[in-house]
mmCIF file of C-alpha atoms in Angstrom:
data_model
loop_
_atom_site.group_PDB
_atom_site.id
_atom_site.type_symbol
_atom_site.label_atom_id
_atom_site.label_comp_id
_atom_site.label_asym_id
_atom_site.label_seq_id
_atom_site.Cartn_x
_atom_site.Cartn_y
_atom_site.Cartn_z
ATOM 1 C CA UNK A 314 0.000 0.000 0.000
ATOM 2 C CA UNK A 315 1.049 3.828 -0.278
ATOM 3 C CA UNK A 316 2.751 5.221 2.814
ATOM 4 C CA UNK A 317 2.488 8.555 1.999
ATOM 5 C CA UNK A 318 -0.595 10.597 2.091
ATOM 6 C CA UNK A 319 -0.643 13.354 -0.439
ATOM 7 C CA UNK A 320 -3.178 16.123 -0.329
ATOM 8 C CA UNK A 321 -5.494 17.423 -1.248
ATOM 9 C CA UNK A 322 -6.563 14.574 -4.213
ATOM 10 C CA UNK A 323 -7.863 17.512 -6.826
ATOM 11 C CA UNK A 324 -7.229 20.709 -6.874
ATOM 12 C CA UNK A 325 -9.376 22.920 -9.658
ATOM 13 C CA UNK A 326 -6.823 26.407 -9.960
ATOM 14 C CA UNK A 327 -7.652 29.448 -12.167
ATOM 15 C CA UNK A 328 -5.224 30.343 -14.310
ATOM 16 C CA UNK A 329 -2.666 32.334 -12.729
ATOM 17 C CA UNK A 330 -3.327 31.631 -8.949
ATOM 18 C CA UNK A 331 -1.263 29.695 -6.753
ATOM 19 C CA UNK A 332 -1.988 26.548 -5.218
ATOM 20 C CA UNK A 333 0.228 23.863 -3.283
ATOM 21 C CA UNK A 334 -0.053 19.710 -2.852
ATOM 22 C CA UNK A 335 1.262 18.297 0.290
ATOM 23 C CA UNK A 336 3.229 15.113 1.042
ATOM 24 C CA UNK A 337 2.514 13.475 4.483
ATOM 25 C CA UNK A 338 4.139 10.721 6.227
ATOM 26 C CA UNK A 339 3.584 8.772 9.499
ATOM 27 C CA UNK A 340 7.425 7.503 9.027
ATOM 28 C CA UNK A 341 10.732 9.295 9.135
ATOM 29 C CA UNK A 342 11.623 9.870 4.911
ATOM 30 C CA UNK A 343 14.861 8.874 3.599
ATOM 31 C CA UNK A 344 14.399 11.326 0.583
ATOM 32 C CA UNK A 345 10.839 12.420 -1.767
ATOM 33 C CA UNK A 346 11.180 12.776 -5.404
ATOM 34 C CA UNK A 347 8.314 14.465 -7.458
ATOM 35 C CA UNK A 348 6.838 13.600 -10.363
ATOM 36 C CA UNK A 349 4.488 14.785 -13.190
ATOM 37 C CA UNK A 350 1.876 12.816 -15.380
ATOM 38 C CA UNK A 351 0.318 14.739 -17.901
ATOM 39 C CA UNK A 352 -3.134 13.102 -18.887
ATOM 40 C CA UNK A 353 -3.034 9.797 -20.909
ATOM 41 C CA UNK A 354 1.390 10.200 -19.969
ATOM 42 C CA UNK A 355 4.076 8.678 -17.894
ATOM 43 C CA UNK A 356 5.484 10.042 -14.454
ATOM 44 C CA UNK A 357 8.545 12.706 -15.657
ATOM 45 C CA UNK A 358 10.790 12.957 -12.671
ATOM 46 C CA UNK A 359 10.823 16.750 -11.446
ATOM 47 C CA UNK A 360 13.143 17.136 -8.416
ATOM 48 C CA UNK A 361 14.506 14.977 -5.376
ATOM 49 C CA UNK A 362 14.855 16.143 -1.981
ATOM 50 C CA UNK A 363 17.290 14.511 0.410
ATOM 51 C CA UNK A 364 17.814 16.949 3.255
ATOM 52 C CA UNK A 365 15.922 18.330 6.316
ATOM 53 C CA UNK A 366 14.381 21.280 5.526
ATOM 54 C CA UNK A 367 15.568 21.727 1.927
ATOM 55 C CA UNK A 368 14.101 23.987 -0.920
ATOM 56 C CA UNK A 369 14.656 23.632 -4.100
ATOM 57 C CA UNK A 370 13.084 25.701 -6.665
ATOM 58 C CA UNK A 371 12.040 25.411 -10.766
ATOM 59 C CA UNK A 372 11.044 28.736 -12.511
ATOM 60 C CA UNK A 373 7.544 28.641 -10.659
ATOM 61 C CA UNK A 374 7.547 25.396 -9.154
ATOM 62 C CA UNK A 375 9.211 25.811 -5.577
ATOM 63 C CA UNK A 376 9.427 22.533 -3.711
ATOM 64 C CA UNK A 377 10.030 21.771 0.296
ATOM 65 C CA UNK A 378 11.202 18.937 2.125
ATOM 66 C CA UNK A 379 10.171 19.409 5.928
ATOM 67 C CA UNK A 380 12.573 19.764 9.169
ATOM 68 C CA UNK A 381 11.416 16.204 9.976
ATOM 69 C CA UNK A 382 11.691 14.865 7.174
ATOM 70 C CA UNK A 383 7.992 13.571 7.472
ATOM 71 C CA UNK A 384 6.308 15.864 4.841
ATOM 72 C CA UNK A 385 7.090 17.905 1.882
ATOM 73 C CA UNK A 386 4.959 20.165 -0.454
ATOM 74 C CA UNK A 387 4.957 21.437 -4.163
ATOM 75 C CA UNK A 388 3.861 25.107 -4.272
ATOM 76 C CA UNK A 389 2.921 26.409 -7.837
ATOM 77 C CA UNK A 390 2.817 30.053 -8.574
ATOM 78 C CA UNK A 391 1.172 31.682 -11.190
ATOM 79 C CA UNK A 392 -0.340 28.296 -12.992
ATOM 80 C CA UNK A 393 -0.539 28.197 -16.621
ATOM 81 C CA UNK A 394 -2.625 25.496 -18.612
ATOM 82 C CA UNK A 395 0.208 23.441 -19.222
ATOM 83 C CA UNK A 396 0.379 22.482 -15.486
ATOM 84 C CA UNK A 397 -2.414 20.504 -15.680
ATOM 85 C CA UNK A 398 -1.672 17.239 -14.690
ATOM 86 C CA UNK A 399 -1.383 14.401 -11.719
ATOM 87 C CA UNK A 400 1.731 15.362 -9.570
ATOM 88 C CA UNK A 401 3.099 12.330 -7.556
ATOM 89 C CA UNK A 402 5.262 12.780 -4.209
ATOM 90 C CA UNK A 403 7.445 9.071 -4.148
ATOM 91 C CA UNK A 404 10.127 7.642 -1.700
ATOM 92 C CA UNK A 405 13.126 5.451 -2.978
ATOM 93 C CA UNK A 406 14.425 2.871 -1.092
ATOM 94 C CA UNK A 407 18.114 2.069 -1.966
ATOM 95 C CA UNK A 408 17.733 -0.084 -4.613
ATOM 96 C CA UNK A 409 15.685 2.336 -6.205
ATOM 97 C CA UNK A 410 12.065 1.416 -5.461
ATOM 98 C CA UNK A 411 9.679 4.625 -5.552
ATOM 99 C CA UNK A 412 6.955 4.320 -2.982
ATOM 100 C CA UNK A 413 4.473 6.103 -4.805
ATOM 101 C CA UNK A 414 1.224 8.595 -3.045
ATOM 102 C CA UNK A 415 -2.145 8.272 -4.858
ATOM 103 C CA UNK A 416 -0.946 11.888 -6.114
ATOM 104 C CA UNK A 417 -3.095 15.266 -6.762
ATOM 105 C CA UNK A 418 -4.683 15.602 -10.160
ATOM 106 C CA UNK A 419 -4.916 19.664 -11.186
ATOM 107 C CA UNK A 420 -7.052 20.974 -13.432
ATOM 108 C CA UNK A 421 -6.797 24.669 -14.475
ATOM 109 C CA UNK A 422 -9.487 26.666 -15.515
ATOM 110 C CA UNK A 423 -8.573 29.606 -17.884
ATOM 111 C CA UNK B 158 15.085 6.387 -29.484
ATOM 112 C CA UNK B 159 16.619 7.986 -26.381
ATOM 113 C CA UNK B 160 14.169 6.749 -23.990
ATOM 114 C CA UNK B 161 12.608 3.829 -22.945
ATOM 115 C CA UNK B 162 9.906 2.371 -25.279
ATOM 116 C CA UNK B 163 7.466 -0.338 -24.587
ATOM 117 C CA UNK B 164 5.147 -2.798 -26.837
ATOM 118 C CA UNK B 165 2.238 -3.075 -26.846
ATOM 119 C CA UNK B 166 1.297 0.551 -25.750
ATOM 120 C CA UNK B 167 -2.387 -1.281 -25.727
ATOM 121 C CA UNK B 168 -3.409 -4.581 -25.535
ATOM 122 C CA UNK B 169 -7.167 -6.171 -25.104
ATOM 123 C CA UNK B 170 -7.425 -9.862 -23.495
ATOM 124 C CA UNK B 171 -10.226 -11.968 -22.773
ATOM 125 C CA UNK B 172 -10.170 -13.168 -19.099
ATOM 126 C CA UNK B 173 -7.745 -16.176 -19.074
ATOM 127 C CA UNK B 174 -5.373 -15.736 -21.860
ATOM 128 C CA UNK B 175 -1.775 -15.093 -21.385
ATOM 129 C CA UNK B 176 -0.470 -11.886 -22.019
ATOM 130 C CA UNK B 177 3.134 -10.770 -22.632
ATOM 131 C CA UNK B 178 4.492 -6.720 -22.213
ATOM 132 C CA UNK B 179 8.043 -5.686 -23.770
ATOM 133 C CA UNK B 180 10.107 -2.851 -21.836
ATOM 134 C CA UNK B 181 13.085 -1.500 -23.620
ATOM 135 C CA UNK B 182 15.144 0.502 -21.220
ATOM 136 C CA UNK B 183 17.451 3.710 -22.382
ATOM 137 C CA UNK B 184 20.687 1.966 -23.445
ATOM 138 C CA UNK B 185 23.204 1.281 -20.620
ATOM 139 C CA UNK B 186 20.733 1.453 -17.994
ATOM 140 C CA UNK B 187 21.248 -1.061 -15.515
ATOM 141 C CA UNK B 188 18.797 -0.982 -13.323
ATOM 142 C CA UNK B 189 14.884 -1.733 -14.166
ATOM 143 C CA UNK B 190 11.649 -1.358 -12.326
ATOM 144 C CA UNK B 191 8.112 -2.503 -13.626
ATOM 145 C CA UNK B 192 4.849 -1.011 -11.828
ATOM 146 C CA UNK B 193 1.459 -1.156 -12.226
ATOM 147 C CA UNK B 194 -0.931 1.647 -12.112
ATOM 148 C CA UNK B 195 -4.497 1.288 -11.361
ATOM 149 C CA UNK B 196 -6.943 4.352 -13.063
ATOM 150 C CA UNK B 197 -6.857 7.347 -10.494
ATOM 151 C CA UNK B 198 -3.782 5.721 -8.563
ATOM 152 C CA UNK B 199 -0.220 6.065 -7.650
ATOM 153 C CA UNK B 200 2.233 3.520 -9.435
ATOM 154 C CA UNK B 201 2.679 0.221 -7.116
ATOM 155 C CA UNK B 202 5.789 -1.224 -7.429
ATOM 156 C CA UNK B 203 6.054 -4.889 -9.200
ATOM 157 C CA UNK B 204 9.519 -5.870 -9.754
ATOM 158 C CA UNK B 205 13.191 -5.143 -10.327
ATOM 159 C CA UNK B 206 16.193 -6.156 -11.884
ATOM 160 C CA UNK B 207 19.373 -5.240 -11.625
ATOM 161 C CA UNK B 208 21.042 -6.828 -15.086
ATOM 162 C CA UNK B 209 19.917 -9.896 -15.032
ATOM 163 C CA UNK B 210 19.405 -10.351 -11.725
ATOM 164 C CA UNK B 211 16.053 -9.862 -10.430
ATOM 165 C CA UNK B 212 16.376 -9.128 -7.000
ATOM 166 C CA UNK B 213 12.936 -7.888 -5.969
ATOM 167 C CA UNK B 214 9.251 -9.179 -7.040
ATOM 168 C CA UNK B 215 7.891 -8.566 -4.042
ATOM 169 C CA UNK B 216 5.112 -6.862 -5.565
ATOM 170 C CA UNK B 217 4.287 -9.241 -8.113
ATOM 171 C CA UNK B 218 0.434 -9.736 -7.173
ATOM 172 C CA UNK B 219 0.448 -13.871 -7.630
ATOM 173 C CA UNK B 220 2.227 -16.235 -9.212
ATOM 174 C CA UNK B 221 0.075 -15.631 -12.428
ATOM 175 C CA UNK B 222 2.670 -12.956 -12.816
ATOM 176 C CA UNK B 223 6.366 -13.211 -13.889
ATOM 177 C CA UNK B 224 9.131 -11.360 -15.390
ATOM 178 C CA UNK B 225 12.411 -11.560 -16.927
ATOM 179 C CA UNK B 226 15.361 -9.841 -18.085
ATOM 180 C CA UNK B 227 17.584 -12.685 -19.210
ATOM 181 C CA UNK B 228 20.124 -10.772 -21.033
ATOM 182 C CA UNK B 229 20.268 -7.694 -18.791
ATOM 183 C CA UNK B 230 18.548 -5.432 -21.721
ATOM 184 C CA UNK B 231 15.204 -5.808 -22.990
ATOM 185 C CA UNK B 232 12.919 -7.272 -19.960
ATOM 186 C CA UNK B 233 9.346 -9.140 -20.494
ATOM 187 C CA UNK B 234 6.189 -9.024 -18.091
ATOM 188 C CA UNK B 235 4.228 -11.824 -18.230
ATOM 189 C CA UNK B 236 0.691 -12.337 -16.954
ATOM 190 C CA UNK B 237 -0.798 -15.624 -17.060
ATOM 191 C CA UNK B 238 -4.563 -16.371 -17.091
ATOM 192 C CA UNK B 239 -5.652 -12.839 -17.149
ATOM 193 C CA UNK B 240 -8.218 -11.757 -14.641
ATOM 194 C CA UNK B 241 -10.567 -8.440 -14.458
ATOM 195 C CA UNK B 242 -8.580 -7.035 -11.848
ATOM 196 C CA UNK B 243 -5.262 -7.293 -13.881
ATOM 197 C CA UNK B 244 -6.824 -4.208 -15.527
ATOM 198 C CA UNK B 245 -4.221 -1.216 -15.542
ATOM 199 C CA UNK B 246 -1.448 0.979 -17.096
ATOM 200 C CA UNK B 247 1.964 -1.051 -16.971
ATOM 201 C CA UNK B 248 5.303 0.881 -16.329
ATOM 202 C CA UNK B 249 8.760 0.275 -17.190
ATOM 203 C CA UNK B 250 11.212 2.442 -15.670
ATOM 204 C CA UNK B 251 15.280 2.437 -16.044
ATOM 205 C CA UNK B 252 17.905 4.092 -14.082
ATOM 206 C CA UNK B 253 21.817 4.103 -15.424
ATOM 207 C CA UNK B 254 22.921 2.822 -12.077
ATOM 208 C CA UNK B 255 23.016 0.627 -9.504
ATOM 209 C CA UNK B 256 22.277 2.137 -6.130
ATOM 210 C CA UNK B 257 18.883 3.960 -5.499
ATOM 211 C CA UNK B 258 17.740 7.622 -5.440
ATOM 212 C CA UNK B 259 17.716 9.843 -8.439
ATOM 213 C CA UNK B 260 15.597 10.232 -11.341
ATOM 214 C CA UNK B 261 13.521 6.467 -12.997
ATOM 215 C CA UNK B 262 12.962 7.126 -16.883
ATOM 216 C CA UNK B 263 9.564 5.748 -17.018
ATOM 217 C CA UNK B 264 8.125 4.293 -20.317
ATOM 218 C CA UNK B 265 5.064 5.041 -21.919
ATOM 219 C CA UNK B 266 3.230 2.294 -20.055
ATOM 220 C CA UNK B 267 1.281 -0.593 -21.384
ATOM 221 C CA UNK B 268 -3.277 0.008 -21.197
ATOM 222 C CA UNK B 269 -4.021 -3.797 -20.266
ATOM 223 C CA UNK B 270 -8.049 -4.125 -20.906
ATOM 224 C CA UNK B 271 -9.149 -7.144 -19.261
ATOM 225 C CA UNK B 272 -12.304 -8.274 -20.520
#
């Protein structure tokens, strides 16, 4: 089953707000790597996050791994049409496994 | 091609044939993952290999499911007497080495209709 939680599970944006999905886990994370599927797509890797507290940030996409290490979030600013799309949070184990969340599904309205 | 390419992309089976799905990882890439992902879910994870080895398959679902990679390349998924709830996208993935972390080159993903 999924061990992390992500929230919320849709999120309807107007174009040009900003929105963020959150990551939430009961366990300690050893990293969280984010992904994108675009509709009828395949997961495109976006960013990892390794340590406590780290930011890491993509033209509009800004992304946050927390102090604990339990939860991270993708904030979005000033969404465009071509972030539509189901973002996934995922831990990897060391072999490489990705422990996927059932992910957030945006839809932007224009 | 430069990424990793799978056959079928769609394939239609009447409950309790056999089917068979190709994943051809990015050249070089040693490491391979197969998941399945149900309609609205998160990809679960299936299976890995590292060459030839397949050293996880922990999330195979039953023994109605197998997989091999037998010369450390092109890998096969094989589903034996297909059921309803075999029903889903599958996904290849590759990474260029051997230890976890970092980014999995996913596939376009096999649409198994099980009728």
């Amino acid at each position: 089953g999924q061990q992390v939680m992500q929230i919320p599970q849709y999120q309807h944006v107007q174009e040009g707000e900003d929105f963020t999905t959150y990551c939430n886990s009961s366990t300690t994370l050893s990293n969280i790597q984010w992904y994108k599927q675009r509709p009828g797509g395949h997961p495109v890797f976006l960013i990892q996050l390794v340590k406590s507290g780290e930011v890491k940030k993509q033209k509009r996409l800004t992304f946050q791994f927390g102090e604990a290490k339990k939860n991270s979030s993708l904030h979005i600013t000033a969404t465009q049409t071509t972030d539509v799309g189901t973002y996934f949070c995922a831990e990897s184990d060391s072999w490489g496994k990705l422990q996927f969340g059932a992910g957030t599904q945006v839809v932007v309205t224009p | 091609g430069a990424g990793v390419s799978q056959s079928p992309r769609y394939k239609v089976a009447k409950r309790g044939q056999d089917v068979a799905l190709r994943c051809d990882p990015i050249s070089g890439h040693v490491s391979l993952f197969w998941y399945q992902q149900a309609l609205g879910q998160g990809p679960e994870f299936l299976t890995y290999f590292q060459n030839e080895a397949q050293l996880d398959k922990s999330g195979l679902p039953s023994d109605r499911f197998f997989a091999e990679r037998p010369e450390g390349s092109v890998s096969t998924l094989k589903i034996q007497r297909t059921q309803q709830e075999d029903s889903a996208v599958y996904l290849c993935a590759s990474t260029p080495g051997l230890a976890g972390g970092g980014e999995q080159f996913f596939g376009p993903g096999t649409r198994l209709t099980v009728l």
